[in-house]
Tab-separated table of C-alpha atoms in Angstrom:
chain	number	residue	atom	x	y	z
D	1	UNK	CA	129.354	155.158	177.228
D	2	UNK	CA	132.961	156.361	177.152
D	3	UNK	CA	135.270	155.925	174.590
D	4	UNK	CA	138.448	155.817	174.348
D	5	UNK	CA	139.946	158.551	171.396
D	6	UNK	CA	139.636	157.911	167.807
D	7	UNK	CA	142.984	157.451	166.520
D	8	UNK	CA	143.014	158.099	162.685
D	9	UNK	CA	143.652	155.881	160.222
D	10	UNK	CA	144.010	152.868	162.994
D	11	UNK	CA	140.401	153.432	163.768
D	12	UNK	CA	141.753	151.721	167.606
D	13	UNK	CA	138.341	152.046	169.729
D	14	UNK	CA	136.638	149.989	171.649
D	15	UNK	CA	133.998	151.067	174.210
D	16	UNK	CA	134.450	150.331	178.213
D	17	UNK	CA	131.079	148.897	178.755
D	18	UNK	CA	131.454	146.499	175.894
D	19	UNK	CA	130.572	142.616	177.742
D	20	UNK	CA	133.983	140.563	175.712
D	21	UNK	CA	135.654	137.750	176.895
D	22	UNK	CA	139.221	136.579	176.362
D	23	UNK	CA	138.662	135.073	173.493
D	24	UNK	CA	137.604	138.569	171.871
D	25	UNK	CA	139.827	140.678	173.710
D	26	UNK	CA	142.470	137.648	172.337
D	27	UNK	CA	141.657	138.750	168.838
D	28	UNK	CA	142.002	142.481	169.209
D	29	UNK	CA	145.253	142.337	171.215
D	30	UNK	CA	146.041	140.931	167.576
D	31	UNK	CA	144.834	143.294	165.745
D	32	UNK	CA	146.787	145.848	167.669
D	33	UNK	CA	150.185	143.815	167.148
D	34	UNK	CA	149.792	143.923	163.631
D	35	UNK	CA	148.779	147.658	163.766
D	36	UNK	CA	152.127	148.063	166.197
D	37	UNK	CA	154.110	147.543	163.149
D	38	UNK	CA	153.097	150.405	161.447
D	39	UNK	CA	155.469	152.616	159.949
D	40	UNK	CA	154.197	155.579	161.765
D	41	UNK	CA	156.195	155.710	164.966
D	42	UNK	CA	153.323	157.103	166.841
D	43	UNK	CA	150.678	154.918	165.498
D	44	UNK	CA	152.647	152.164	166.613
D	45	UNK	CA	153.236	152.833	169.764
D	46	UNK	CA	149.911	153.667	170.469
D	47	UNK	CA	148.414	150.454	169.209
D	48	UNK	CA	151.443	148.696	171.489
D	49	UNK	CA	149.901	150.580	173.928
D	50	UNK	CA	146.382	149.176	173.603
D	51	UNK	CA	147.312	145.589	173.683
D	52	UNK	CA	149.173	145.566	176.800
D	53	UNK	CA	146.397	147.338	178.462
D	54	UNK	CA	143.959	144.893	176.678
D	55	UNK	CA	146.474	141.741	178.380
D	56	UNK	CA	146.512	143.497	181.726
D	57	UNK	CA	142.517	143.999	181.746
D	58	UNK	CA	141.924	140.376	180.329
D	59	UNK	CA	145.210	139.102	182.158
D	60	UNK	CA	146.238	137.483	179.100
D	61	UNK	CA	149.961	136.061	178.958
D	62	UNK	CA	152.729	136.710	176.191
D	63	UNK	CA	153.171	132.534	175.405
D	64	UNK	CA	148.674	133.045	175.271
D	65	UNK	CA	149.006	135.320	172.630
D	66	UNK	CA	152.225	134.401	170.499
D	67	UNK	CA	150.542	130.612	171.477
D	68	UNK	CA	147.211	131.645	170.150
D	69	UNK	CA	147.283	130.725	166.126
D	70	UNK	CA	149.004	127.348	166.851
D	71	UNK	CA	146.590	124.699	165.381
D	72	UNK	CA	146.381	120.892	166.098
D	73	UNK	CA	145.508	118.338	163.505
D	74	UNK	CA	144.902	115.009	164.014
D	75	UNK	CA	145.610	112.433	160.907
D	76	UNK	CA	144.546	108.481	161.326
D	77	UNK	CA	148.198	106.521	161.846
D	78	UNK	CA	148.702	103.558	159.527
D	79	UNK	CA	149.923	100.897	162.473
D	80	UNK	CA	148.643	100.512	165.856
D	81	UNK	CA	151.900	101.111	167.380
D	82	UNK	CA	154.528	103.161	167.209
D	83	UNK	CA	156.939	101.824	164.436
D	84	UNK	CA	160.242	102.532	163.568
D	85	UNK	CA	159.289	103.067	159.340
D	86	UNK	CA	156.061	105.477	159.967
D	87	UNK	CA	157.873	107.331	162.989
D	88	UNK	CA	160.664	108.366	160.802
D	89	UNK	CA	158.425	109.410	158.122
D	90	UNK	CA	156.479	111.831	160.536
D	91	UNK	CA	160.223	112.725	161.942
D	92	UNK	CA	161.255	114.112	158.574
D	93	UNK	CA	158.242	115.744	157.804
D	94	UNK	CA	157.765	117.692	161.020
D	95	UNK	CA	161.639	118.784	160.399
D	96	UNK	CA	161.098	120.016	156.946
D	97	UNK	CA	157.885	122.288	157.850
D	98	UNK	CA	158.461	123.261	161.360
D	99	UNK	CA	156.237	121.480	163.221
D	100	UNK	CA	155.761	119.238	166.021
D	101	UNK	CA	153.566	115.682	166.608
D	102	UNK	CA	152.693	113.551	169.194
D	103	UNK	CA	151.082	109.910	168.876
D	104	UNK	CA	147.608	109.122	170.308
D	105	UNK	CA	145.929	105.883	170.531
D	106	UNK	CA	142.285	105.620	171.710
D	107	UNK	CA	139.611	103.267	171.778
D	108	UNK	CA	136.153	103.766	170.331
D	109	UNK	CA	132.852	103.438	171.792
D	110	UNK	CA	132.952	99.919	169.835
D	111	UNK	CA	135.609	99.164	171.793
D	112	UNK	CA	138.211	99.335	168.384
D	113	UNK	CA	141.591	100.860	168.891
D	114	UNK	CA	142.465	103.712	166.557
D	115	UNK	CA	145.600	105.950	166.229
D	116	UNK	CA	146.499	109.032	164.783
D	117	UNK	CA	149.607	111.268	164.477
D	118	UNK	CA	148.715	114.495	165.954
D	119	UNK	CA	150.488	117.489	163.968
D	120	UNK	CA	151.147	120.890	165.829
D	121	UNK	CA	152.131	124.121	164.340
D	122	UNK	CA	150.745	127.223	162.523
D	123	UNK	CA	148.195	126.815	160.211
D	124	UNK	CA	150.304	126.874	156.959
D	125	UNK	CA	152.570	124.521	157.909
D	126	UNK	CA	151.088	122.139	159.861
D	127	UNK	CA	148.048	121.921	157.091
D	128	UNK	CA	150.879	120.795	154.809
D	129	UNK	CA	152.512	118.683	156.968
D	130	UNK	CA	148.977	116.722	157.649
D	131	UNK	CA	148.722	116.532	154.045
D	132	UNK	CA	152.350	115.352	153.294
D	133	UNK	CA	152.205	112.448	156.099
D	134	UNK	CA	148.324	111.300	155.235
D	135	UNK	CA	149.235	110.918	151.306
D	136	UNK	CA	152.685	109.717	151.989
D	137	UNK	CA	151.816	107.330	154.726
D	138	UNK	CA	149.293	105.776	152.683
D	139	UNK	CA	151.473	105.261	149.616
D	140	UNK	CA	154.519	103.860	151.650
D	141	UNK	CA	151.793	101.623	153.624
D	142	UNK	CA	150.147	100.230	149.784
D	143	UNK	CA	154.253	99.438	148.848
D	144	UNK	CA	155.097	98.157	151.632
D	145	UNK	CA	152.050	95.424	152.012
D	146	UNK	CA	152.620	94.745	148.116
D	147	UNK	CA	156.193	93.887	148.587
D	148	UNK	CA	155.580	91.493	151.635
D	149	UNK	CA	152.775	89.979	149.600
D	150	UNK	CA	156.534	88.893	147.699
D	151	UNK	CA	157.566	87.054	150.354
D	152	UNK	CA	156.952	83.341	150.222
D	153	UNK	CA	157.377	80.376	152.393
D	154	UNK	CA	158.624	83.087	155.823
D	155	UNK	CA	157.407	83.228	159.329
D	156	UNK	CA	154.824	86.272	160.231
D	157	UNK	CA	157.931	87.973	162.299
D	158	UNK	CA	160.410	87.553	159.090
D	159	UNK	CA	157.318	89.103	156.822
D	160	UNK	CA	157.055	92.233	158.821
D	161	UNK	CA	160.666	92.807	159.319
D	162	UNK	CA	161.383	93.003	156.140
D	163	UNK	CA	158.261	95.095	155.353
D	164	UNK	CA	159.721	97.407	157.887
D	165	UNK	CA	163.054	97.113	156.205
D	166	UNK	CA	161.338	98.227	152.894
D	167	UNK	CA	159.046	100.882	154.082
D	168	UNK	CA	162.781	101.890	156.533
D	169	UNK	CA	164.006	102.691	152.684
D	170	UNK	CA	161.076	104.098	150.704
D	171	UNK	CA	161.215	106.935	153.882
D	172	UNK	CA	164.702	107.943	153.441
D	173	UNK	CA	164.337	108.038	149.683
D	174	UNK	CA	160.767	110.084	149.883
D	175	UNK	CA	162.624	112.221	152.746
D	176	UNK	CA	164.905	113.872	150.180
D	177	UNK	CA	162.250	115.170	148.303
D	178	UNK	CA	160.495	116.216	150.980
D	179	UNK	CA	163.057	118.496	151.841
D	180	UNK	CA	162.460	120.117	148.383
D	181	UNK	CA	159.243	121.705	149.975
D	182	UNK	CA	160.675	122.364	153.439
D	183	UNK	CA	159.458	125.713	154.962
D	184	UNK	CA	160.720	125.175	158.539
D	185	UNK	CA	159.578	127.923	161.530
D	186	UNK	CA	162.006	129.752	164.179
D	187	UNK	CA	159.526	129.008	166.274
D	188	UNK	CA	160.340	125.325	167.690
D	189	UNK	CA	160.697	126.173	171.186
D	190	UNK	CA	157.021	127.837	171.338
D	191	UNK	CA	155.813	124.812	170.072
D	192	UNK	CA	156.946	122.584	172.606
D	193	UNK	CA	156.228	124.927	175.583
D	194	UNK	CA	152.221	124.649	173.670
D	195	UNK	CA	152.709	121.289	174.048
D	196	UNK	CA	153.902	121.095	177.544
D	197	UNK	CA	150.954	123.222	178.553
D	198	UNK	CA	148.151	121.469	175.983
D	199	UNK	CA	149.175	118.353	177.030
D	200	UNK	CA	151.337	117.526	179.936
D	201	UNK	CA	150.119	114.000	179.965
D	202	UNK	CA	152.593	112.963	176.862
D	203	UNK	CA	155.762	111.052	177.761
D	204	UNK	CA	158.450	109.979	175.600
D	205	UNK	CA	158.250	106.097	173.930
D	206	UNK	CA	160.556	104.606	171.822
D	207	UNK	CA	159.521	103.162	167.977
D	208	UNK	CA	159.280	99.977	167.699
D	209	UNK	CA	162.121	98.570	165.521
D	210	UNK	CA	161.575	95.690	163.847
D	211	UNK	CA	163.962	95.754	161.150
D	212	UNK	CA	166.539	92.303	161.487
D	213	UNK	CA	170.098	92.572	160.576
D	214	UNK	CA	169.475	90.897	157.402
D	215	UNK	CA	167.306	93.695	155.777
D	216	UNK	CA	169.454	94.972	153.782
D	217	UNK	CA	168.395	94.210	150.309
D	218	UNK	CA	164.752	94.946	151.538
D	219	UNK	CA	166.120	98.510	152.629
D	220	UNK	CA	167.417	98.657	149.438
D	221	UNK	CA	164.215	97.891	147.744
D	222	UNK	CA	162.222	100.408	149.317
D	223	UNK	CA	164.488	103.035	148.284
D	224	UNK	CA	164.051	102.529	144.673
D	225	UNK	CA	160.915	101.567	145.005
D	226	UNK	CA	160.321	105.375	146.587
D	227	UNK	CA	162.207	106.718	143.780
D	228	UNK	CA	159.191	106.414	142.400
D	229	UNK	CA	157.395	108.393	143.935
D	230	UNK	CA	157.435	112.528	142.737
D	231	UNK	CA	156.117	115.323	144.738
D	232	UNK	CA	154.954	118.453	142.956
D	233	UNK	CA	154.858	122.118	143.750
D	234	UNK	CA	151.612	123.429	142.957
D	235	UNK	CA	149.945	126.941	142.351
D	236	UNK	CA	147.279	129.050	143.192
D	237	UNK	CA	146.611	131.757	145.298
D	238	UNK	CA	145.566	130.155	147.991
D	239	UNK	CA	148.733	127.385	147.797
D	240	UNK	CA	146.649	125.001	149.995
D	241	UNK	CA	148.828	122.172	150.762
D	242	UNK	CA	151.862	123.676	149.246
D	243	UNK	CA	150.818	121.275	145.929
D	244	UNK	CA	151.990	117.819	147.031
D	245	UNK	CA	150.204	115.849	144.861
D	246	UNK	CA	151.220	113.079	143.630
């Protein structure tokens, strides 16, 4: 078996007859990136050295490996459809922590329709965003059913437009503190080109905006009703879910 020289303290050795696949030779290529940054000038460019020849062997691609840690994470949607209230929430989130979404909808083997907000990014950030739009979601969703349960003597169509109109407000009120935990990424443009390649089926649909020109004071409503609402920043070592509790 021949291998390849021990390099001391990177400990960079792998042996030629060793059966790996991409998804192994993926992880060392890694390993040797983070090793490339090594102070030592000659350490590093030996370990730069390895994983090129490691992407060459295993024809692995730059977007493959700078694409490799991005993680998908699906969260259940509170409407069936698109909306203009829930689509603005996920809009502000997914600016604040540097992520990107798509919508999916889906039926079951029941035959039930369900939907979820798919959230794309590295695994810190996109963990939190999850977090922040399944807790936030669900709180705007409990207001906004609670203040329609106000309305009396309305059509259905009047009842949800001004739901909208109220849930429209409790998101831009949430949305500035929201920004208060914003940890946006550089890396925007990766993101989308993961997307592009993950999923080339997606296609661009417009919210559906229910809100009537007479929604003001429901608009208005929401907002102080999301006033309310506090977001914390927790501790830990770990700082799963960058502490939004609520």
């Amino acid at each position: 078996c021949f291998h390849r020289r021990i390099l001391e303290p990177l400990q960079l050795i792998w042996c030629q007859e060793e059966i790996m696949n991409r998804e192994d030779a993926m992880k060392k290529v890694k390993k040797c990136l983070a090793l490339a940054k090594s102070s030592n000038e000659h350490e590093a460019a030996t370990a730069l050295r390895q994983a090129q020849a490691l992407m060459r062997e295993y024809q692995l691609t730059d977007f493959e490996v700078s694409a490799s840690d991005i993680k998908e994470v699906r969260v259940r949607a509170q409407s069936s459809c698109i909306v203009a209230w829930e689509n603005r929430l996920v809009n502000r989130i997914c600016g604040a922590f540097g992520t990107e979404r798509f919508f999916d909808r889906q039926y079951d083997e029941a035959g039930n329709l369900r939907t979820w907000y798919v959230f794309i990014g590295f695994p810190s950030s996109v963990e939190i965003a999850a977090y922040a739009y399944e807790i936030l979601s669900r709180q705007c969703a409990k207001a906004r059913r609670e203040h329609v349960s106000k309305q009396k003597r309305c059509k259905p169509a009047t009842k949800t437009a001004r739901g909208d109109a109220f849930a429209w407000g409790w998101v831009d009120r949430v949305a500035q503190l929201i920004h208060n935990f914003a940890q946006p990424t550089e890396n925007k443009q990766l993101l989308l080109s993961y997307m592009e390649h993950q999923h080339p089926e997606l296609k661009i649909v417009n919210a559906k905006d229910r809100i009537d020109k007479k929604s003001d004071g429901h608009i208005h409503a929401g907002w102080q009703a999301g006033a309310n609402d506090e977001l914390n920043r927790g501790v830990g070592s770990t700082q799963q879910h960058q502490g939004l509790l609520t």
